[in-house]
C-alpha positions as a LaTeX table, in Angstrom:
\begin{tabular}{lrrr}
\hline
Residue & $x$ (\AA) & $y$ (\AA) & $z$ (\AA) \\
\hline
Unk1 & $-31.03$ & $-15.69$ & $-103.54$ \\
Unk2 & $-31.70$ & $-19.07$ & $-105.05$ \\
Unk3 & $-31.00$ & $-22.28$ & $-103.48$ \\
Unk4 & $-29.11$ & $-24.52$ & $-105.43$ \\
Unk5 & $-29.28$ & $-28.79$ & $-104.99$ \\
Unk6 & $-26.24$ & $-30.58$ & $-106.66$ \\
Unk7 & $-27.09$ & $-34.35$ & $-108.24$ \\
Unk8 & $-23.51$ & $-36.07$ & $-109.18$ \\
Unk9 & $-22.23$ & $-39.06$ & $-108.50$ \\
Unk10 & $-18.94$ & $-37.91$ & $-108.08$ \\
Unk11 & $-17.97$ & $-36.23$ & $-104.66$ \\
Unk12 & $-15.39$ & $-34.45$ & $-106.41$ \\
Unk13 & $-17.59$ & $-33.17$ & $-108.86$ \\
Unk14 & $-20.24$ & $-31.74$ & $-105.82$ \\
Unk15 & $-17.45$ & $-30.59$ & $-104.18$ \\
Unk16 & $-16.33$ & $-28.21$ & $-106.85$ \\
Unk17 & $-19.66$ & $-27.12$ & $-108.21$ \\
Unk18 & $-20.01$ & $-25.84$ & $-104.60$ \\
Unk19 & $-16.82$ & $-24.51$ & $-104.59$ \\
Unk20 & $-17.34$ & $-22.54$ & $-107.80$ \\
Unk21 & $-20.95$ & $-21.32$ & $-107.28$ \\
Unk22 & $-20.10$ & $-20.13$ & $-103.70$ \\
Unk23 & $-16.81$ & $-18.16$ & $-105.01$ \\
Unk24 & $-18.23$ & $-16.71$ & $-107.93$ \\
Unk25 & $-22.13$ & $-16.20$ & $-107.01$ \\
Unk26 & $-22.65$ & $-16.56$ & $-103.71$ \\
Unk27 & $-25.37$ & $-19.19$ & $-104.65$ \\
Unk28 & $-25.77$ & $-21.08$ & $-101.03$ \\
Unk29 & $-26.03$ & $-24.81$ & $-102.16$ \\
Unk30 & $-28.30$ & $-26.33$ & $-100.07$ \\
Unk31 & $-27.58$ & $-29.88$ & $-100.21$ \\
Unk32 & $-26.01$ & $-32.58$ & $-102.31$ \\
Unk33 & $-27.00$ & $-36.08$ & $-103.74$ \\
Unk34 & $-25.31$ & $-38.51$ & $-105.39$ \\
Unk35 & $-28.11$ & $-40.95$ & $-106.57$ \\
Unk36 & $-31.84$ & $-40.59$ & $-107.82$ \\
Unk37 & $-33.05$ & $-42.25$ & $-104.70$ \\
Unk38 & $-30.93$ & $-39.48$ & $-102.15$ \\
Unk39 & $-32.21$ & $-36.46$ & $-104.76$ \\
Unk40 & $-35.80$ & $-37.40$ & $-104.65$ \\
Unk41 & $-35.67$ & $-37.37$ & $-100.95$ \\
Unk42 & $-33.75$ & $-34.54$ & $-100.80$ \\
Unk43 & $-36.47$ & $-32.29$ & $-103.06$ \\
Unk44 & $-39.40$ & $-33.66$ & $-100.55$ \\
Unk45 & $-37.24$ & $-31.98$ & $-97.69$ \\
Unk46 & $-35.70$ & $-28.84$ & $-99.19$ \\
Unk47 & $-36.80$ & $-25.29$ & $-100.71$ \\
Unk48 & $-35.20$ & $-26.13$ & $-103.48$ \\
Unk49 & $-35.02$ & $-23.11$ & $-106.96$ \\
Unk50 & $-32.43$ & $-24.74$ & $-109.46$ \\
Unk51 & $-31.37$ & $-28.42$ & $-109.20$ \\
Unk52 & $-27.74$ & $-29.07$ & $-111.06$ \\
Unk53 & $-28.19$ & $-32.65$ & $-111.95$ \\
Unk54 & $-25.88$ & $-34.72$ & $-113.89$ \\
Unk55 & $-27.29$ & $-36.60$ & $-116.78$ \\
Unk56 & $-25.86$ & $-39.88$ & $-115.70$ \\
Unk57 & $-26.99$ & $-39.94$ & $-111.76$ \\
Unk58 & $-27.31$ & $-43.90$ & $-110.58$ \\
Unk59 & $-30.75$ & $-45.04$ & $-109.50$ \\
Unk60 & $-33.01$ & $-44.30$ & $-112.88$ \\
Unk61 & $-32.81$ & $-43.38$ & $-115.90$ \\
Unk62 & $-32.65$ & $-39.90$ & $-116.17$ \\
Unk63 & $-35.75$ & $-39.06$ & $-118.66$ \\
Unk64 & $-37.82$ & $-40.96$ & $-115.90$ \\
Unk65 & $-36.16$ & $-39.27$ & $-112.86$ \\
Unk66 & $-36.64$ & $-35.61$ & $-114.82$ \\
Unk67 & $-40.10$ & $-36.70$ & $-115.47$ \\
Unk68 & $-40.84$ & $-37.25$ & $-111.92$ \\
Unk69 & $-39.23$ & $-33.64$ & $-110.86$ \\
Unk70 & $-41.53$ & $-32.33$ & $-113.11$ \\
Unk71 & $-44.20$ & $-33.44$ & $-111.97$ \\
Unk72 & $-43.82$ & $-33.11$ & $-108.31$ \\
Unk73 & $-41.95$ & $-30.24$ & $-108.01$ \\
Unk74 & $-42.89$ & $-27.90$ & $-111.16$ \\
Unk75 & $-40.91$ & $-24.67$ & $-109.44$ \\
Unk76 & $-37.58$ & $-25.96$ & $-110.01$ \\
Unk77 & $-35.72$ & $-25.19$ & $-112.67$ \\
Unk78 & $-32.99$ & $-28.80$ & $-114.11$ \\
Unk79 & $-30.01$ & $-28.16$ & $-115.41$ \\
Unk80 & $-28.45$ & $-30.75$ & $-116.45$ \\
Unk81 & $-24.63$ & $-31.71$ & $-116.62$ \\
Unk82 & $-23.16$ & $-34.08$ & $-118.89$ \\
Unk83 & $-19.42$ & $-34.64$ & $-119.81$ \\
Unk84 & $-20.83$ & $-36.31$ & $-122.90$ \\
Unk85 & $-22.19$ & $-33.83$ & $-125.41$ \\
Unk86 & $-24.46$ & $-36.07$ & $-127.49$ \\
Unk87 & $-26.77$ & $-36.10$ & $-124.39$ \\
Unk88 & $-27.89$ & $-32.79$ & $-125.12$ \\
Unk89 & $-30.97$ & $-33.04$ & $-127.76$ \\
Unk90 & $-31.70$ & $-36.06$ & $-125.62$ \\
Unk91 & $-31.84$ & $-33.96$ & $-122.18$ \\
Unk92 & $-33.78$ & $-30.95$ & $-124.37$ \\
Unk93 & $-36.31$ & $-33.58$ & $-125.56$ \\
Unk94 & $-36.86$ & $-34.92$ & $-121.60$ \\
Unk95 & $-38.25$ & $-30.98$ & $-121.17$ \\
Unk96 & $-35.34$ & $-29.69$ & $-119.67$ \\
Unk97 & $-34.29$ & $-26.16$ & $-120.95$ \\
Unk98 & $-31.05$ & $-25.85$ & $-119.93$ \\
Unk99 & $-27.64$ & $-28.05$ & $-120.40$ \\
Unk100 & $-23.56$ & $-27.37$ & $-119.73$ \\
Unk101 & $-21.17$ & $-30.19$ & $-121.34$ \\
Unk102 & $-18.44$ & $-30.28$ & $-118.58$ \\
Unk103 & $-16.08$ & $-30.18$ & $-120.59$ \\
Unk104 & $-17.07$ & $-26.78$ & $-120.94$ \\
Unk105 & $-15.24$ & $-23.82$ & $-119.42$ \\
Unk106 & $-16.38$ & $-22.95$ & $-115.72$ \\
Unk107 & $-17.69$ & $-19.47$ & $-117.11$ \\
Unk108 & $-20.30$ & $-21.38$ & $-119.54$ \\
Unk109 & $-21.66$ & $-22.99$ & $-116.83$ \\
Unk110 & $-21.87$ & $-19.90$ & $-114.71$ \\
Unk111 & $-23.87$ & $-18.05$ & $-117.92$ \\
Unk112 & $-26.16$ & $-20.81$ & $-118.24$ \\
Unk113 & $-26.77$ & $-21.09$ & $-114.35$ \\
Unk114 & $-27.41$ & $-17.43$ & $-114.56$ \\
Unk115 & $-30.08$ & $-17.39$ & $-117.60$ \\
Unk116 & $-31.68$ & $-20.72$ & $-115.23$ \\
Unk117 & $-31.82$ & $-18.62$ & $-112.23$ \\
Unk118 & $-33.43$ & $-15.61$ & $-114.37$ \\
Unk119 & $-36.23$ & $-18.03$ & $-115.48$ \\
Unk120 & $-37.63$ & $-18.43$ & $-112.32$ \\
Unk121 & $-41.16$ & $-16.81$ & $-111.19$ \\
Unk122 & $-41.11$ & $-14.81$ & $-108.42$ \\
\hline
\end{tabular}
């Protein structure tokens, strides 16, 4: 089962995600952040597979921040979550494979959390 960390800003927002990956997948979410600061800390401390993180989290700008995750913690897999579509060839370019709009319908980002969790190494 892969362990799922949720980056947003927006309680709401976590608070959903978990609702919907729980429901539907039985992911178990293993923790929550809602700035770069809290999500860097939170990857030192947890097993963490496949890190939902929105494009827009406070703290750093996001190329950096996926830079760093890269770098330190090359097993995860970044999806990343943006309400604004135009952020997508910019998140692709920062070497992240995988991107939902959130405008999107829930099942898009279930597909695409599903071809992320199939392109992890066992």
């Amino acid at each position: 089962m892969k362990r799922i960390l949720i980056a947003d800003q927006r309680k709401k927002v976590r608070f959903g995600l978990q609702v919907l990956l729980q429901g539907q997948l039985g992911y178990p979410i293993i923790g929550f952040a809602a700035d770069a600061q809290s999500l860097l800390g939170n990857l030192k401390t947890l097993n963490t597979d496949i890190l939902l993180l929105d494009w827009n989290l406070p703290g750093m700008p996001s190329a950096d921040l996926i830079r760093i995750i890269q770098e330190n913690y090359p097993k995860v897999r970044i999806l990343i979550m943006s309400a604004n579509p135009d952020t997508k060839s910019d998140a692709l370019s920062s070497g992240v494979e995988f991107f939902v709009n959130k405008g999107e319908a829930p099942s898009t980002l279930l597909k695409t959390l599903h071809e992320c969790s199939n392109s992890i190494l066992v």
